[in-house]
Coordinates of C-alpha atoms and ligand atoms in Angstrom, one line a residue:
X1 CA 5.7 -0.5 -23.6
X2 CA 3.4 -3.7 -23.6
X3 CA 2.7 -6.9 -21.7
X4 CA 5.8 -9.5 -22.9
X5 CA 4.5 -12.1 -20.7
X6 CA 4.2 -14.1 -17.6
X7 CA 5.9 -16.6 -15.6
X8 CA 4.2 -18.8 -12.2
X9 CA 5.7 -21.3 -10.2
X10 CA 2.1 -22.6 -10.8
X11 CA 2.2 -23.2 -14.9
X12 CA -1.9 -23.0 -14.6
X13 CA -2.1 -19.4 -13.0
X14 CA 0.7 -18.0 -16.2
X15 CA -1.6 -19.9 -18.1
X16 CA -4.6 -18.2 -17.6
X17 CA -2.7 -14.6 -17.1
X18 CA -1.8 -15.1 -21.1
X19 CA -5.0 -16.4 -21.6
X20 CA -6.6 -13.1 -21.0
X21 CA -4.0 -10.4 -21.1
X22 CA -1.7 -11.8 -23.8
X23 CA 2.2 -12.7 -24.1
X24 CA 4.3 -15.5 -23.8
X25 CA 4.3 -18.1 -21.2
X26 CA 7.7 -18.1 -19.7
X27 CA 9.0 -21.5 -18.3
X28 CA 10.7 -20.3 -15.6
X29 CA 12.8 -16.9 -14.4
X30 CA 15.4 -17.4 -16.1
X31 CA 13.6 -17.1 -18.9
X32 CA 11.9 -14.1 -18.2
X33 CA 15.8 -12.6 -17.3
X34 CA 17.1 -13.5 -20.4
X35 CA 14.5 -11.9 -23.0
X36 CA 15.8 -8.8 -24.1
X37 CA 12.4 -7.6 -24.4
X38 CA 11.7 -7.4 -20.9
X39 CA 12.5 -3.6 -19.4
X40 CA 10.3 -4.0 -16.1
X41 CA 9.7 -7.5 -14.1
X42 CA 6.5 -7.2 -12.3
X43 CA 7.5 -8.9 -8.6
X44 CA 3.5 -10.4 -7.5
X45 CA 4.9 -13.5 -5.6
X46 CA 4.2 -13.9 -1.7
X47 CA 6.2 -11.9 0.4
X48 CA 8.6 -14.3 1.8
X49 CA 9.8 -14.3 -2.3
X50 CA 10.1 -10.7 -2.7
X51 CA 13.6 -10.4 -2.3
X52 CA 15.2 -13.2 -4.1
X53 CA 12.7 -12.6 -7.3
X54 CA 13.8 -8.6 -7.6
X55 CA 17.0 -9.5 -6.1
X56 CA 17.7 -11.8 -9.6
X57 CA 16.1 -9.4 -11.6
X58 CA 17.7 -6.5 -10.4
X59 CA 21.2 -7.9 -11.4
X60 CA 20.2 -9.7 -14.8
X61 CA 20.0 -6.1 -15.4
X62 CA 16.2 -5.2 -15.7
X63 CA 13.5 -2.7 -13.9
X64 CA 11.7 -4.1 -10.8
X65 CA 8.2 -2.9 -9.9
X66 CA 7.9 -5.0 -6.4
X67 CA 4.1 -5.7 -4.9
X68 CA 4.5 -4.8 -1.4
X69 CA 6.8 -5.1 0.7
X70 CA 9.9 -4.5 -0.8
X71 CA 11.1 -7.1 1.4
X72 CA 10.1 -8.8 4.7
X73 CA 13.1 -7.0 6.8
X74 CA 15.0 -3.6 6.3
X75 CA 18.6 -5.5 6.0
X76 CA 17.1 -7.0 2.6
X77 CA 15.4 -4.0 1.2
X78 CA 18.1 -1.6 1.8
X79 CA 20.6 -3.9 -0.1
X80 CA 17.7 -4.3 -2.7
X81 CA 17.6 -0.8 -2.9
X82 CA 21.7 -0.4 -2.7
X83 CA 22.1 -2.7 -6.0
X84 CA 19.1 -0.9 -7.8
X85 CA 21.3 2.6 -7.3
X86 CA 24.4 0.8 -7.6
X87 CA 23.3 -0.6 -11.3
X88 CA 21.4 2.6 -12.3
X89 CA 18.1 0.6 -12.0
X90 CA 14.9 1.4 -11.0
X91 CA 13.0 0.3 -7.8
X92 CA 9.8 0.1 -6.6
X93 CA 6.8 -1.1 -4.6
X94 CA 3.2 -1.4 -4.2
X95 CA 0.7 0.1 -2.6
X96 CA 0.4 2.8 -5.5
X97 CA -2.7 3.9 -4.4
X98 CA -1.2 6.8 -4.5
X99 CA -2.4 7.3 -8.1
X100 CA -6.0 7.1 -7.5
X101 CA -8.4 9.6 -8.1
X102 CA -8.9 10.4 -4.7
X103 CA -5.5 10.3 -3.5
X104 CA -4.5 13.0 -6.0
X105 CA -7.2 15.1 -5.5
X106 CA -6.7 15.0 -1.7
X107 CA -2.9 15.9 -2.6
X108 CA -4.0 18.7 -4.7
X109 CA -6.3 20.6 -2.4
X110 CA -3.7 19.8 0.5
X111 CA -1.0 21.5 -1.5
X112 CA -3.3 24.4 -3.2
X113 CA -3.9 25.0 0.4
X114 CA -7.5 24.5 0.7
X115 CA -7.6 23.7 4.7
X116 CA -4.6 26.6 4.8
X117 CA -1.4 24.3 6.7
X118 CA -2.0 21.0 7.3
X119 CA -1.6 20.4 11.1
X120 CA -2.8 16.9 12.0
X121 CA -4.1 13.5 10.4
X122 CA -6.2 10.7 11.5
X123 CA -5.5 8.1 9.3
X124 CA -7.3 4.2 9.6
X125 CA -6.8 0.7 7.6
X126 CA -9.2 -1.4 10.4
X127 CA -10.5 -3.6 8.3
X128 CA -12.9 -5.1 10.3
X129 CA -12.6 -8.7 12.4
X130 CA -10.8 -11.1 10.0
X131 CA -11.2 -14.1 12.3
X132 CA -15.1 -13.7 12.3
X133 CA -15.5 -13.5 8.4
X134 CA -15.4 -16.7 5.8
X135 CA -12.1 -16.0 4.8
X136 CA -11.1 -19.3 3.8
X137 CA -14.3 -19.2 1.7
X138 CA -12.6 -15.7 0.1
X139 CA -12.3 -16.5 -4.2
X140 CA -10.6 -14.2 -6.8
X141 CA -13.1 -13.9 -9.8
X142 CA -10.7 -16.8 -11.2
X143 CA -11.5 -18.8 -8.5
X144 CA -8.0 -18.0 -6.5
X145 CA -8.8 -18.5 -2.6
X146 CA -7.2 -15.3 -0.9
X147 CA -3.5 -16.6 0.9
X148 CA -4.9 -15.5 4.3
X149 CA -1.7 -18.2 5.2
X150 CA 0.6 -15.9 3.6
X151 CA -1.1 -12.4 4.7
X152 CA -2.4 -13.2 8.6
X153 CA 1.3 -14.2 9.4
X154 CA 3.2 -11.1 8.3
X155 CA 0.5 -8.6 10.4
X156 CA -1.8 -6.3 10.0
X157 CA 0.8 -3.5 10.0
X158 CA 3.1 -5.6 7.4
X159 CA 0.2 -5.8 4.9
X160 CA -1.7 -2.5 5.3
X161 CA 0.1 0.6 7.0
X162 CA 1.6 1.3 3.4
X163 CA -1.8 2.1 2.4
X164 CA -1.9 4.9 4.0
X165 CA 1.9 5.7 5.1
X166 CA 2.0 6.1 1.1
X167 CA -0.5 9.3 1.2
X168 CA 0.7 10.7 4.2
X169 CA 4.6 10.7 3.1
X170 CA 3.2 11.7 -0.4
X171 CA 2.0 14.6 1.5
X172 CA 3.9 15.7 4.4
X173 CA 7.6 14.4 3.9
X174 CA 9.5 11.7 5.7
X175 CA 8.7 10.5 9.3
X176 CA 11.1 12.0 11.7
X177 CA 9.5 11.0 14.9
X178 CA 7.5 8.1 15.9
X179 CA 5.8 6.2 18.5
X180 CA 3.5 2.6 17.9
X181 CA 2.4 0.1 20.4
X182 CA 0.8 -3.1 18.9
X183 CA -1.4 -6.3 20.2
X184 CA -2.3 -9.6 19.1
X185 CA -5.9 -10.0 20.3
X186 CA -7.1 -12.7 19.0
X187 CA -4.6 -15.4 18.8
X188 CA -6.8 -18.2 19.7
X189 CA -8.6 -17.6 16.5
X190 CA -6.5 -18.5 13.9
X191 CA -6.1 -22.8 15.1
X192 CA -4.6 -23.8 11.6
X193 CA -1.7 -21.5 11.5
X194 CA 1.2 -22.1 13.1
X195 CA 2.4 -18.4 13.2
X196 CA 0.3 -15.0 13.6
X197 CA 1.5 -11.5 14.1
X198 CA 0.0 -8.3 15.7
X199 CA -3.7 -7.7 14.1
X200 CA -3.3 -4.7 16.1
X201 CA -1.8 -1.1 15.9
X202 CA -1.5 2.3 16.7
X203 CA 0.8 4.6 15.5
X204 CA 1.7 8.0 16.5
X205 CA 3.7 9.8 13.5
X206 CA 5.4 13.5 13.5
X207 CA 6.3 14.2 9.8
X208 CA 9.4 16.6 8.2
X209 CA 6.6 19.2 7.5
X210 CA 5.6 19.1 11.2
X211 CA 2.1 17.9 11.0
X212 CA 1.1 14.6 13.4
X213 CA -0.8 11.7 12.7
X214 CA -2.3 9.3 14.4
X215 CA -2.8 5.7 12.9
X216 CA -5.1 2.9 13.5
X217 CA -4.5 -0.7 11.5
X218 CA -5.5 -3.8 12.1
X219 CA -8.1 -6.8 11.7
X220 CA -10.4 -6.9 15.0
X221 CA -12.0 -2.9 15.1
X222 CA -15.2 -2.7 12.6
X223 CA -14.4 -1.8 8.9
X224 CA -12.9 1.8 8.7
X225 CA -10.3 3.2 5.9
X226 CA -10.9 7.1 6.4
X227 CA -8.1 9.4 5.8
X228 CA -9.0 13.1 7.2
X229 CA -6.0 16.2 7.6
X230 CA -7.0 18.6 10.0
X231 CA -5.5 22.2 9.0
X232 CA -6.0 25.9 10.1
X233 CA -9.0 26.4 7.8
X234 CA -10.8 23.0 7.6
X235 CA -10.9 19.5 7.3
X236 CA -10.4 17.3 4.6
X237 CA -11.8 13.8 3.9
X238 CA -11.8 10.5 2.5
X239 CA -14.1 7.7 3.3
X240 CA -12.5 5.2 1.7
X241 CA -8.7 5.1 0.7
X242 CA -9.5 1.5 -0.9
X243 CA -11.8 3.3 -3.1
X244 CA -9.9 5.4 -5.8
X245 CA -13.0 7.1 -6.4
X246 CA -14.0 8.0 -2.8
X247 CA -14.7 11.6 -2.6
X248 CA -12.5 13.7 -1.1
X249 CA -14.9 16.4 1.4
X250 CA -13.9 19.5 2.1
X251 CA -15.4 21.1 5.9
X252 CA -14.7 25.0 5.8
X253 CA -13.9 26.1 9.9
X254 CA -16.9 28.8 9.9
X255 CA -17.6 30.8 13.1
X256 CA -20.6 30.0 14.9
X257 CA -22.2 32.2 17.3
X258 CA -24.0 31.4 20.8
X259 CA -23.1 28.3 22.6
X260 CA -21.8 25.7 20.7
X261 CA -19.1 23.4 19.8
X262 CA -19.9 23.5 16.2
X263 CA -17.2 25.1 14.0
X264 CA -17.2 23.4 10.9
X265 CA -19.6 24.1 7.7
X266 CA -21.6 21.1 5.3
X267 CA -18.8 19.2 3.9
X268 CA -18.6 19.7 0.2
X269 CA -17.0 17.8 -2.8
X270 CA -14.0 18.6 -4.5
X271 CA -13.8 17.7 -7.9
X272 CA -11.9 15.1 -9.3
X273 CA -7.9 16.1 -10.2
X274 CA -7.5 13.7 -12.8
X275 CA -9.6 11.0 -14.4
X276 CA -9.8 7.4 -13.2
X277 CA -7.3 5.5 -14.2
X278 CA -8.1 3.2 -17.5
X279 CA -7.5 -0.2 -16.1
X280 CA -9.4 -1.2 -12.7
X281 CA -9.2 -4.1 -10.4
X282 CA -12.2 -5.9 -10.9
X283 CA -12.7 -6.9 -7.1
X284 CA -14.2 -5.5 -3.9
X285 CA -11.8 -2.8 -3.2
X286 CA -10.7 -0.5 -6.1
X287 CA -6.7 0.0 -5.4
X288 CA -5.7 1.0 -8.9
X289 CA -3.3 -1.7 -8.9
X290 CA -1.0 -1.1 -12.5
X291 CA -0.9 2.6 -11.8
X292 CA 2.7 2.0 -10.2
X293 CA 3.8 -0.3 -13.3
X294 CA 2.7 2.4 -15.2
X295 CA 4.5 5.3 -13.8
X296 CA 7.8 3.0 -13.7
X297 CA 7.4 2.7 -17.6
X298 CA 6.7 6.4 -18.0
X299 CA 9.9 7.0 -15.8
X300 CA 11.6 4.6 -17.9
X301 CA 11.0 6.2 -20.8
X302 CA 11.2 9.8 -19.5
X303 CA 14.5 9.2 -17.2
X304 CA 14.1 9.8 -13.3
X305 CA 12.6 8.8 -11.0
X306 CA 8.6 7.0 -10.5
X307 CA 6.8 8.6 -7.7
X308 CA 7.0 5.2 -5.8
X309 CA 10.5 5.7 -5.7
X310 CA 13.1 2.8 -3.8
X311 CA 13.8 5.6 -1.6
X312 CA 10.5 6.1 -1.4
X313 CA 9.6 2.7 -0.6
X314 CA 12.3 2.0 2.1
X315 CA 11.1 5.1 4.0
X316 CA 7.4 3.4 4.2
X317 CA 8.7 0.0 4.8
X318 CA 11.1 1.3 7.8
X319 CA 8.2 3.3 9.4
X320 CA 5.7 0.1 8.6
X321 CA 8.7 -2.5 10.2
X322 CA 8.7 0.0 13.3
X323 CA 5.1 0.1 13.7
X324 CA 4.7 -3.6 13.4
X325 CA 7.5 -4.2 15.7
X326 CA 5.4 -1.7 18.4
X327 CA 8.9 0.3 19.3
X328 CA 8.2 2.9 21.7
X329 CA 9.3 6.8 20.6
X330 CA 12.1 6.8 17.8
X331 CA 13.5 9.7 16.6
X332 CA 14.7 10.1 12.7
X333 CA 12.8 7.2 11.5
Ligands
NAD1 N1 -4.5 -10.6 -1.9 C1 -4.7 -9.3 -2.0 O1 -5.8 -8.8 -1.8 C2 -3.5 -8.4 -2.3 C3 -3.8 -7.1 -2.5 C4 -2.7 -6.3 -2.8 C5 -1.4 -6.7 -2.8 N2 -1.2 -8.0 -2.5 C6 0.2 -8.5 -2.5 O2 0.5 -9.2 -3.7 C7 1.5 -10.2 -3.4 C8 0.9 -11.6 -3.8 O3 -0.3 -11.7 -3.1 P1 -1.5 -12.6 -3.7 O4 -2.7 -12.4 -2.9 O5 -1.6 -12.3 -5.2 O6 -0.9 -14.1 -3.5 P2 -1.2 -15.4 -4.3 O7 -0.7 -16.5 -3.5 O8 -2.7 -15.4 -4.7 O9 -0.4 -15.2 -5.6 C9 1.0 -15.3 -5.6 C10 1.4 -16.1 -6.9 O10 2.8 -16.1 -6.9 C11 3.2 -17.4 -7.4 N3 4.6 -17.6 -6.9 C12 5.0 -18.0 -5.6 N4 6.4 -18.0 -5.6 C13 6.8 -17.7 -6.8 C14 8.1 -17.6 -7.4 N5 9.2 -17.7 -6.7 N6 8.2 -17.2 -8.7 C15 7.1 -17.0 -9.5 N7 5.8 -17.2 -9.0 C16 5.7 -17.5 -7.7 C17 2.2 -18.3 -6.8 O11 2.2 -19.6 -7.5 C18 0.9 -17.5 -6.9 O12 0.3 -17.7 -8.2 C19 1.8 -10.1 -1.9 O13 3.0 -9.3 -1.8 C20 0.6 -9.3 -1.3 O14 1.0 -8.6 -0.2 C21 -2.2 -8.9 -2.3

């Protein structure tokens, strides 16, 4: 499969997309709907478009990879996801993550066993105080100011839970029990908008394979994105789940003797599963964004499913949509 193309609502951004990666320059949807060439439609709008662009996609009949969310409420993406089964399409949605080196490596040594059973996870996406930075001074390397208008309104939970939601369901199975509690701290910091959401949240998670989590996201606590499972025979860790290239550190639980609280050896590297992937984000987080696009065409081609499945995808939105919303305990999420 290979790039066909790209359509904006902003003729200058396709422009430039063409301009460097190739393709045509479609003039609108429609005309990215009807070119039989097109297999998969890349959704990268703004959230609040999500679900009309794969909605009209989905029934002209193609493949919709979906940035995340799938949608901005679970009415929409279940019906999203309803139509995709319905018309025997594929579905699916950012963050993929999931694909980086350090995500599969941390999968790997969960599954060889290398901690022996994983039993809990502490899990963060704090990434640091928003407010306080120059965000409105924030560029793409094509000059593209970051939509903090678009991101600051739909949450901290909205726009980064999936990041690591995605590992830990990768890992442990489906959520079947929750708690969350969110804030909005700093309100009075954001004058221009008209509309803010929580920028703060904690999540309490019990997975189908029985290990717990407990997850901190938001934009007020200093920068932290560390993943670490706790399991019978050690810890494992990653610094930076932004990073595809983070390590992934392994602590062996090792008996001490005399008086002492210590239990846990030097951490030590595990090598690399697979190798990066070939294309990289050039920006200042590495989150091997096209892996997902990828595996949808390998799927495509294959048959099944992509790991980023719609069910898949659902499951991480309902858990993110609960968090956000700061229910109390829920069972069967
Ligand atoms: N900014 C980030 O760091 C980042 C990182 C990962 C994922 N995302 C996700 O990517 C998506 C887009 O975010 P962004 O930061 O690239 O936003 P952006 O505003 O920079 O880009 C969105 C583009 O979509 C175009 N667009 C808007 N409506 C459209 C429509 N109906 N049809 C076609 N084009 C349309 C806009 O003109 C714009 O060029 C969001 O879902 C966001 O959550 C953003």
């Amino acid at each position: 499969m290979a790039l066909e193309g790209a359509f904006d609502i902003d003729a200058d951004r396709a422009r430039t997309f063409v301009g460097e990666f190739g393709g045509r320059l479609y003039a609108d949807l429609e005309a990215v709907l009807a070119d039989p060439g097109v297999a998969i439609v890349a959704n990268l709008t703004p959230v609040s478009q999500h679900y009309a662009v794969t909605k009209a996609t989905l029934l002209a009949g193609k493949y919709v990879y979906s940035e995340k969310p799938l949608a901005p409420v679970l009415e929409q993406a279940t019906e999203l996801v309803e139509l995709a089964k319905e018309r025997g399409l594929l579905l699916s949605s950012a963050p993929s993550t999931v694909f980086s080196q350090a995500a599969q490596t941390l999968f790997k040594a969960v599954g060889d066993g290398l901690i022996g059973t994983p039993r809990l996870a502490h899990g963060n996406l704090d990434m640091g105080a928003l407010a306080f930075m120059p965000y409105s001074e924030w560029r793409s390397r094509r000059g593209v100011p970051w939509p903090y208008w678009d991101e600051v309104p739909n949450g901290c939970v909205m726009e980064h839970a999936g990041y690591q939601l995605g590992w830990l369901v990768a890992m442990f199975g489906p959520v079947v029990r929750m708690a969350g509690h969110t804030a909005l701290l700093l309100d009075d910091k954001w004058p221009e908008l008209t509309k803010v959401a929580p920028d703060t949240s904690f999540g309490f998670l019990e997975f189908a394979n029985g290990a717990v989590c407990r997850i901190s996201t938001g934009w007020v606590a200093p920068v932290g994105m560390t993943l670490t499972i706790i399991g019978d025979q050690g810890t494992l860790s990653v610094r930076d789940v932004w990073q595809a290239s983070s390590p992934v550190l392994r602590r062996r639980n090792v008996m001490e003797s005399g008086k002492t609280n210590g239990y846990l050896a030097e951490a030590e590297q595990i090598p690399f599963a697979v190798p990066p992937v070939s294309h990289r984000y050039d920006d200042t987080h590495d989150l091997t964004a096209g892996a997902g696009i990828a595996d949808m065409a390998r799927a495509a081609l294959a048959g099944g499913q992509p790991f980023l499945s719609a069910d898949f995808s659902l499951h991480v939105l309902d858990v993110s949509l609960r968090l956000s919303e700061g229910w109390g305990v829920t069972e069967g999420a």
